[in-house]
XYZ file of C-alpha atoms in Angstrom:
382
model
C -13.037 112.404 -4.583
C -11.116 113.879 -1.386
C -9.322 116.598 -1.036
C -5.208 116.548 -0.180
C -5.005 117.758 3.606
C -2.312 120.905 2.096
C -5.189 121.696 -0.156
C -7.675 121.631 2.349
C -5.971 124.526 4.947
C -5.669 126.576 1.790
C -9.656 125.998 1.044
C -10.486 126.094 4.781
C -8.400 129.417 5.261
C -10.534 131.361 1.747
C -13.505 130.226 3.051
C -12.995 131.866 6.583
C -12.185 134.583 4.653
C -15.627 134.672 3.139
C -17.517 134.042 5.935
C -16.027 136.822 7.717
C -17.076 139.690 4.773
C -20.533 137.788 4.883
C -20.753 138.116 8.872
C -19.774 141.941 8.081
C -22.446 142.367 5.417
C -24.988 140.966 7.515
C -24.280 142.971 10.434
C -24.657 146.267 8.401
C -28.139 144.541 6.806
C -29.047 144.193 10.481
C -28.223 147.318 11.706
C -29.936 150.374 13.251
C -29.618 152.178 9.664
C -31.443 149.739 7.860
C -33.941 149.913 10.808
C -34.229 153.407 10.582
C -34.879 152.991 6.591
C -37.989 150.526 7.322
C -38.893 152.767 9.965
C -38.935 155.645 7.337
C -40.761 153.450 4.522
C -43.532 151.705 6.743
C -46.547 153.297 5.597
C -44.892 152.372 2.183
C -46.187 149.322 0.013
C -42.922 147.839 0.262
C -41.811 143.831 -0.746
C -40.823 142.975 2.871
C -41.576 144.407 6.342
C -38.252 144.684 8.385
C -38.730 141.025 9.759
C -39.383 139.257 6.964
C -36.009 141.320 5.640
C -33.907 139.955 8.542
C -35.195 136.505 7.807
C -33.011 136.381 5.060
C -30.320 135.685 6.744
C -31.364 132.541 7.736
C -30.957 131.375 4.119
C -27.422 132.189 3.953
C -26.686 129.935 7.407
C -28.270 127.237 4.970
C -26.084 128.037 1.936
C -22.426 127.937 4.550
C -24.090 124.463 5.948
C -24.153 123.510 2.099
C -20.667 124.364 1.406
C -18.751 122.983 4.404
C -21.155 119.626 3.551
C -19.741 120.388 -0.066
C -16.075 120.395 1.161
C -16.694 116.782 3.646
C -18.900 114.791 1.110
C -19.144 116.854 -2.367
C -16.035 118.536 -3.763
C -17.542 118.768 -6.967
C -20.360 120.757 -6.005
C -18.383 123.105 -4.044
C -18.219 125.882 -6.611
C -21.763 126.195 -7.212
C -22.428 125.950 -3.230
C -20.479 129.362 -3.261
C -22.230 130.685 -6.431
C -25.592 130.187 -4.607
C -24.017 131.893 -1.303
C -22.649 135.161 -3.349
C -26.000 135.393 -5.060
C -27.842 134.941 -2.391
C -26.007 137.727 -0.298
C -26.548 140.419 -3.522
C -29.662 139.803 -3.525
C -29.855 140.351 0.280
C -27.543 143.595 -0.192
C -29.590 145.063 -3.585
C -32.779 144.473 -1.338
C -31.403 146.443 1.570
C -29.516 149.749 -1.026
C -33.264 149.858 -2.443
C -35.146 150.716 0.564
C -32.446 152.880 1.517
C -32.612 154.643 -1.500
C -36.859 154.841 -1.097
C -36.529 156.340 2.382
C -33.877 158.609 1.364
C -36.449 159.457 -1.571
C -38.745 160.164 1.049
C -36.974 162.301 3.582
C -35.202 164.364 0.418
C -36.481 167.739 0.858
C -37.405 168.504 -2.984
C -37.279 172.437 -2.801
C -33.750 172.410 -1.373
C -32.450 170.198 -4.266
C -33.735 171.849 -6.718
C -32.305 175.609 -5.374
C -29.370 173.186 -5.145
C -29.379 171.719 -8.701
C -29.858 175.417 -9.779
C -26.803 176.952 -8.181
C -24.622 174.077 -9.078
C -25.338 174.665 -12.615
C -24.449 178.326 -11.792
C -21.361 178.171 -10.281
C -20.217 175.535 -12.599
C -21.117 177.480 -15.838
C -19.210 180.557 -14.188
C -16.242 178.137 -13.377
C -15.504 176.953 -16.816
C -16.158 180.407 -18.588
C -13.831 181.963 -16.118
C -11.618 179.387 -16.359
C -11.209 179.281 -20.363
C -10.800 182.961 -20.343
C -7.974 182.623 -18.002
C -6.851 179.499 -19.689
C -6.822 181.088 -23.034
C -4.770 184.530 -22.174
C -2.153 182.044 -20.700
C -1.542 180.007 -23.686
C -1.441 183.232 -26.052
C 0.789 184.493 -23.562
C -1.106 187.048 -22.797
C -1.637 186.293 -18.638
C 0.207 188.003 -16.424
C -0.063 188.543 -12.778
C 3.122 189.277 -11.781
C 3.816 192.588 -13.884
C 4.437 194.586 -11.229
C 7.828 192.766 -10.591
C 8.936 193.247 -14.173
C 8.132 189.515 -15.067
C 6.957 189.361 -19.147
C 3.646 188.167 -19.709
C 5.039 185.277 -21.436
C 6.889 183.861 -18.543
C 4.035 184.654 -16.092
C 1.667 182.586 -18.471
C 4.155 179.898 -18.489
C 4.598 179.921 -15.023
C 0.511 179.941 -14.810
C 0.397 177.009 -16.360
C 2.795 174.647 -14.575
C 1.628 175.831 -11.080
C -1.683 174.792 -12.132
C -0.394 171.641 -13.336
C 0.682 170.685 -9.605
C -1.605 172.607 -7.618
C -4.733 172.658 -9.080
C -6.700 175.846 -10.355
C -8.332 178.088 -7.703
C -12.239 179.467 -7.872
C -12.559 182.622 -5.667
C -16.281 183.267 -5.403
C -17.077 186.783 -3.359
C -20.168 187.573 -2.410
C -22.378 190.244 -0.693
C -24.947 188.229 0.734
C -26.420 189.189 4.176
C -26.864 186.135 6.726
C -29.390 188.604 8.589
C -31.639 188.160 5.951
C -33.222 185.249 5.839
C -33.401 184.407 2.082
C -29.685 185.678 1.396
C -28.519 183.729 4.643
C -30.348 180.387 2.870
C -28.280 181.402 -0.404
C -25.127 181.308 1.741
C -25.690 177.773 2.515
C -27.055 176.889 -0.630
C -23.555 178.185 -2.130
C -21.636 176.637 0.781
C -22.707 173.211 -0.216
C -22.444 173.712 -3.813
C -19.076 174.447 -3.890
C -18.246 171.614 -1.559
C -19.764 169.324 -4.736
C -18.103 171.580 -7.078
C -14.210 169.902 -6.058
C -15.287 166.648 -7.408
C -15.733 168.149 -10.627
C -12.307 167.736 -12.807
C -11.470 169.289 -15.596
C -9.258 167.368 -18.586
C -8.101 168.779 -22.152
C -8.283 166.788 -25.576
C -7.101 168.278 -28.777
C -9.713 168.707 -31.159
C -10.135 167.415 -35.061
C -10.398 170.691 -36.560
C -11.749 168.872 -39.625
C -15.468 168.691 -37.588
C -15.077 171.852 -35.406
C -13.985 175.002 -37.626
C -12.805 178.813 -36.301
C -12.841 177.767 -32.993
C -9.933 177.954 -30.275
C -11.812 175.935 -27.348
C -14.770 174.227 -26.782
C -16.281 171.963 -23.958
C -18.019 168.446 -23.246
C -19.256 167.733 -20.179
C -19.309 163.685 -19.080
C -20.266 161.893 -15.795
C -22.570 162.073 -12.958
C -23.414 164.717 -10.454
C -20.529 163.080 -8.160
C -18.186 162.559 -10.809
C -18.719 165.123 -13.465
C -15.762 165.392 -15.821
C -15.300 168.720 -18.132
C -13.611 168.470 -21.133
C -11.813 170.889 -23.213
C -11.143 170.107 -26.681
C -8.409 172.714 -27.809
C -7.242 172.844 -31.467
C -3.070 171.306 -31.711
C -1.426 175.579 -31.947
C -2.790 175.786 -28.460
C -3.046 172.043 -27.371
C 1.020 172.062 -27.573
C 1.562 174.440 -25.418
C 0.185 173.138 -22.073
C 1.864 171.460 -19.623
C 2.945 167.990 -20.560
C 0.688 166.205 -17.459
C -2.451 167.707 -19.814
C -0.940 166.410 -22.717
C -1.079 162.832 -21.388
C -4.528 162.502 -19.959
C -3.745 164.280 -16.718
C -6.695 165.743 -14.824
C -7.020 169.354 -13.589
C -8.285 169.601 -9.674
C -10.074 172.889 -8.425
C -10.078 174.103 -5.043
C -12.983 176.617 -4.761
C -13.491 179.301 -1.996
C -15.834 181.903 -0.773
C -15.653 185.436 0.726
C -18.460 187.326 1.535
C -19.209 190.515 2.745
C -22.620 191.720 3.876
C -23.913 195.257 2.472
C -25.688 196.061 5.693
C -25.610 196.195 9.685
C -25.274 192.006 10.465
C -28.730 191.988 13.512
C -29.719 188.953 13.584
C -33.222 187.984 14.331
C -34.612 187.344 17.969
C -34.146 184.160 18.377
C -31.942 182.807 16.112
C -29.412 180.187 16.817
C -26.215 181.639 15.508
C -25.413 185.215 15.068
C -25.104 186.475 11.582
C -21.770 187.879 12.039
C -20.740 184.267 13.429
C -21.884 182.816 10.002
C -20.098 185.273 7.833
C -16.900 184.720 9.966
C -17.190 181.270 9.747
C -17.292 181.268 6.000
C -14.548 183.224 5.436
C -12.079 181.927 8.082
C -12.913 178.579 6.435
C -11.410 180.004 2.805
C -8.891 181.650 4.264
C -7.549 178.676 5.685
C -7.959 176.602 2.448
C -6.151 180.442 0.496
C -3.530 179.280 2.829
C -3.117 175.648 2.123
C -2.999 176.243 -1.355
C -0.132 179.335 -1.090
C 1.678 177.260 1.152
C 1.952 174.441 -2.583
C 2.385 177.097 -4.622
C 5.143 178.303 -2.195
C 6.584 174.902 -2.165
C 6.489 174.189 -5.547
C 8.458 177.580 -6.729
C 10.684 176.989 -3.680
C 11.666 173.780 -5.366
C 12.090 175.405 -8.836
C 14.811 177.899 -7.195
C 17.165 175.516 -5.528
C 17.584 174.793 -9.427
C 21.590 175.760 -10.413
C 20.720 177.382 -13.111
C 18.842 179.762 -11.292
C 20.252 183.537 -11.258
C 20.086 186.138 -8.120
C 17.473 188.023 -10.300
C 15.184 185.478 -10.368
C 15.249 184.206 -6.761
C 14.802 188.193 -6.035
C 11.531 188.125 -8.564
C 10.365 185.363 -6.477
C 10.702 186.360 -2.726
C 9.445 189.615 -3.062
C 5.975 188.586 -4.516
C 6.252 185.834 -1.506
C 6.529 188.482 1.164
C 3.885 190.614 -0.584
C 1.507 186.809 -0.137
C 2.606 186.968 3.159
C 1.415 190.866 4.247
C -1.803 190.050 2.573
C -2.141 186.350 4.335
C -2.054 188.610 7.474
C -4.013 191.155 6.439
C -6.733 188.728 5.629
C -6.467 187.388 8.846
C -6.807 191.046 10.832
C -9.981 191.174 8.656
C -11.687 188.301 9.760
C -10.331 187.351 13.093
C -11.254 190.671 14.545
C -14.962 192.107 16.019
C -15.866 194.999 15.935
C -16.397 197.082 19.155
C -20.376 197.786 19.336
C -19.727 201.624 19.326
C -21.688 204.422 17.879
C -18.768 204.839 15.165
C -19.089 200.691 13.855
C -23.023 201.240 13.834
C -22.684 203.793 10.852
C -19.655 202.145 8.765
C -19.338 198.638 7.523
C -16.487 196.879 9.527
C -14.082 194.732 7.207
C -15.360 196.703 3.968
C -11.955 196.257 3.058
C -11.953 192.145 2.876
C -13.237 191.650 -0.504
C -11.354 194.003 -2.553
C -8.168 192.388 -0.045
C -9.358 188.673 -0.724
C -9.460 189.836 -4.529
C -5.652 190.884 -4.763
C -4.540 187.872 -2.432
C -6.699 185.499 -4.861
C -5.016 187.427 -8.187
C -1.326 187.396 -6.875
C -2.410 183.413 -6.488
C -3.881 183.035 -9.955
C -7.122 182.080 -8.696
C -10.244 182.261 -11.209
C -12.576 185.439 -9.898
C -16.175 185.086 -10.238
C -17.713 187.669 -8.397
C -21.820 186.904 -7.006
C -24.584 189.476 -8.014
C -28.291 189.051 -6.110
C -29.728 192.128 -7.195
C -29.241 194.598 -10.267
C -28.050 197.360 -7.570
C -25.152 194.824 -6.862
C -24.560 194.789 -10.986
């Protein structure tokens, strides 16, 4: 059996194809990461050394030979001249993600993850408390931060409800952790990473069958894998109808989460060290400031969008700019806060400069409709 020449460009042009994602996989297999992971493992008793690994590769220059002598001579035998390449090469790739995963085994610094593990749990379990609380007030109507412009609690909820819908839900933790002090400074990058993890988490919302679950509102399952953990809320059908359709339908809910912090005492760093405290702290909070910022700037947009609507009155375009304005004072505010340093004089060494950013990053957050979880070290903090 031959194949037809118009057949054979098609055939010829797949199996460049192929070799070209095998020549790819190879030259990861080859590369200096691999060689760093035998490096890592030598002292190991592992199945191959690095040489015998790279040898593989010989084996799948056999298997190509096979299958372009498979496309001259043997037709037939061409599928099974592939199956034995695409075996071959997951075997080669399985071998090479397993002593990856032994040397990352062996440079994973156990303590870390588990203060890690810990504070994940932490911040996660204060994420979807505060969260349902909030949650909960808004569908009883009973959410409101907007009073001071007159708005009812009712349509503040609602309005609560469908930002969240397109914007996600924001976590404002706030802190009073020192970086000068060498345990509270590991804590601040303990929580820094953590909440990095914590904006794969997504939230979604089932209603419940109230036949198994009695005299409960709201409950929660949580589903996944550390990087791609999925909380659900089951929510009996009186509250379950009134969330935003998106919800209804399977739609997931994305958080953004943020940190302020604010140390208690004098930020002197010790001799020696490579970045000033008061660096460390800045850096923090200029980095949540700036992600405050992207999310007002959606929420602007989206209720932006909602007023061009022709059925909106004068009143309500009023109700909306001046809480706007009153975003952007505090926006600047926030900025004044954190942008500036503090002149070493006598006066700064006996007062706290930018004592005044928390409570500020707390009303900013609120007008937003951010979730609030506030940090406590110590019982004096409580």
């Amino acid at each position: 059996m031959r194949i037809p020449s118009d057949k054979q460009d098609k055939l010829h042009g797949c199996l460049e194809h192929l070799f070209n994602q095998v020549d790819a996989i190879i030259t990861l297999l080859k590369g200096p990461v691999m060689s760093r992971g035998f490096e890592e493992t030598k002292h190991f008793p592992v199945e191959h050394s690095l040489q015998e690994f790279q040898k593989k590769e010989e084996w799948t220059i056999k298997c190509r030979s096979m299958i372009q002598m498979s496309v001259r001579e043997d037709p037939w035998n061409l599928p099974n001249s592939i199956k034995i390449l695409v075996e071959s090469i997951q075997k080669y790739v399985d071998d090479g993600k397993n002593q990856l995963l032994l040397a990352l085994l062996r440079c994973t610094d156990t303590e870390l993850q588990v203060r890690r593990d810990v504070i994940f749990c932490q911040t996660l379990v204060a994420a979807i408390c505060t969260f349902t609380e909030q949650l909960m007030a808004a569908l009883n109507y009973r959410y409101n931060n907007n009073g001071e412009y007159e708005e009812s609690s009712q349509d503040a909820s609602r309005k609560w409800l469908e930002q969240i819908a397109v914007t996600g839900v924001l976590l404002s933790y706030q802190s009073l952790l020192s970086p000068s002090v060498k345990e509270e400074r590991v804590a601040l990058e303990d929580i820094k990473a953590t909440l990095r993890e914590l904006e794969d988490v997504v939230f979604y919302f089932k209603e419940m069958d109230e036949t198994l679950v009695a005299n409960t509102s709201v409950f929660h399952h949580i589903e996944g894998s550390r990087q791609a953990l999925r909380v659900v809320f089951y929510l009996d059908s009186f509250h379950f109808s009134k969330l935003p359709t998106k919800f209804e339908h399977g739609g997931c809910l994305k958080l953004q989460s943020i940190l302020f912090t604010q140390a208690l005492d004098s930020l002197e760093g010790p001799p020696g060290s490579n970045v000033p405290p008061d660096e460390i702290q800045q850096q923090i909070n200029l980095n949540s400031l700036e992600k405050v910022q992207n999310y007002y700037r959606k929420i602007r947009a989206f209720y932006l969008e909602k007023s061009t609507d022709s059925n909106t009155t004068a009143i309500k375009i009023d109700q909306l700019i001046r809480p706007i304005n009153a975003l952007d004072d505090l926006c600047r505010l926030m900025k004044s806060f954190i942008a500036t340093k503090p002149p070493p004089s006598e006066l700064c060494k006996n007062s706290l400069p930018g004592a005044a950013l928390l409570p500020v990053s707390s009303e900013l957050c609120y007008r937003l409709g951010a979730c609030q979880i506030v940090m406590c070290g110590t019982g004096m903090q409580r």
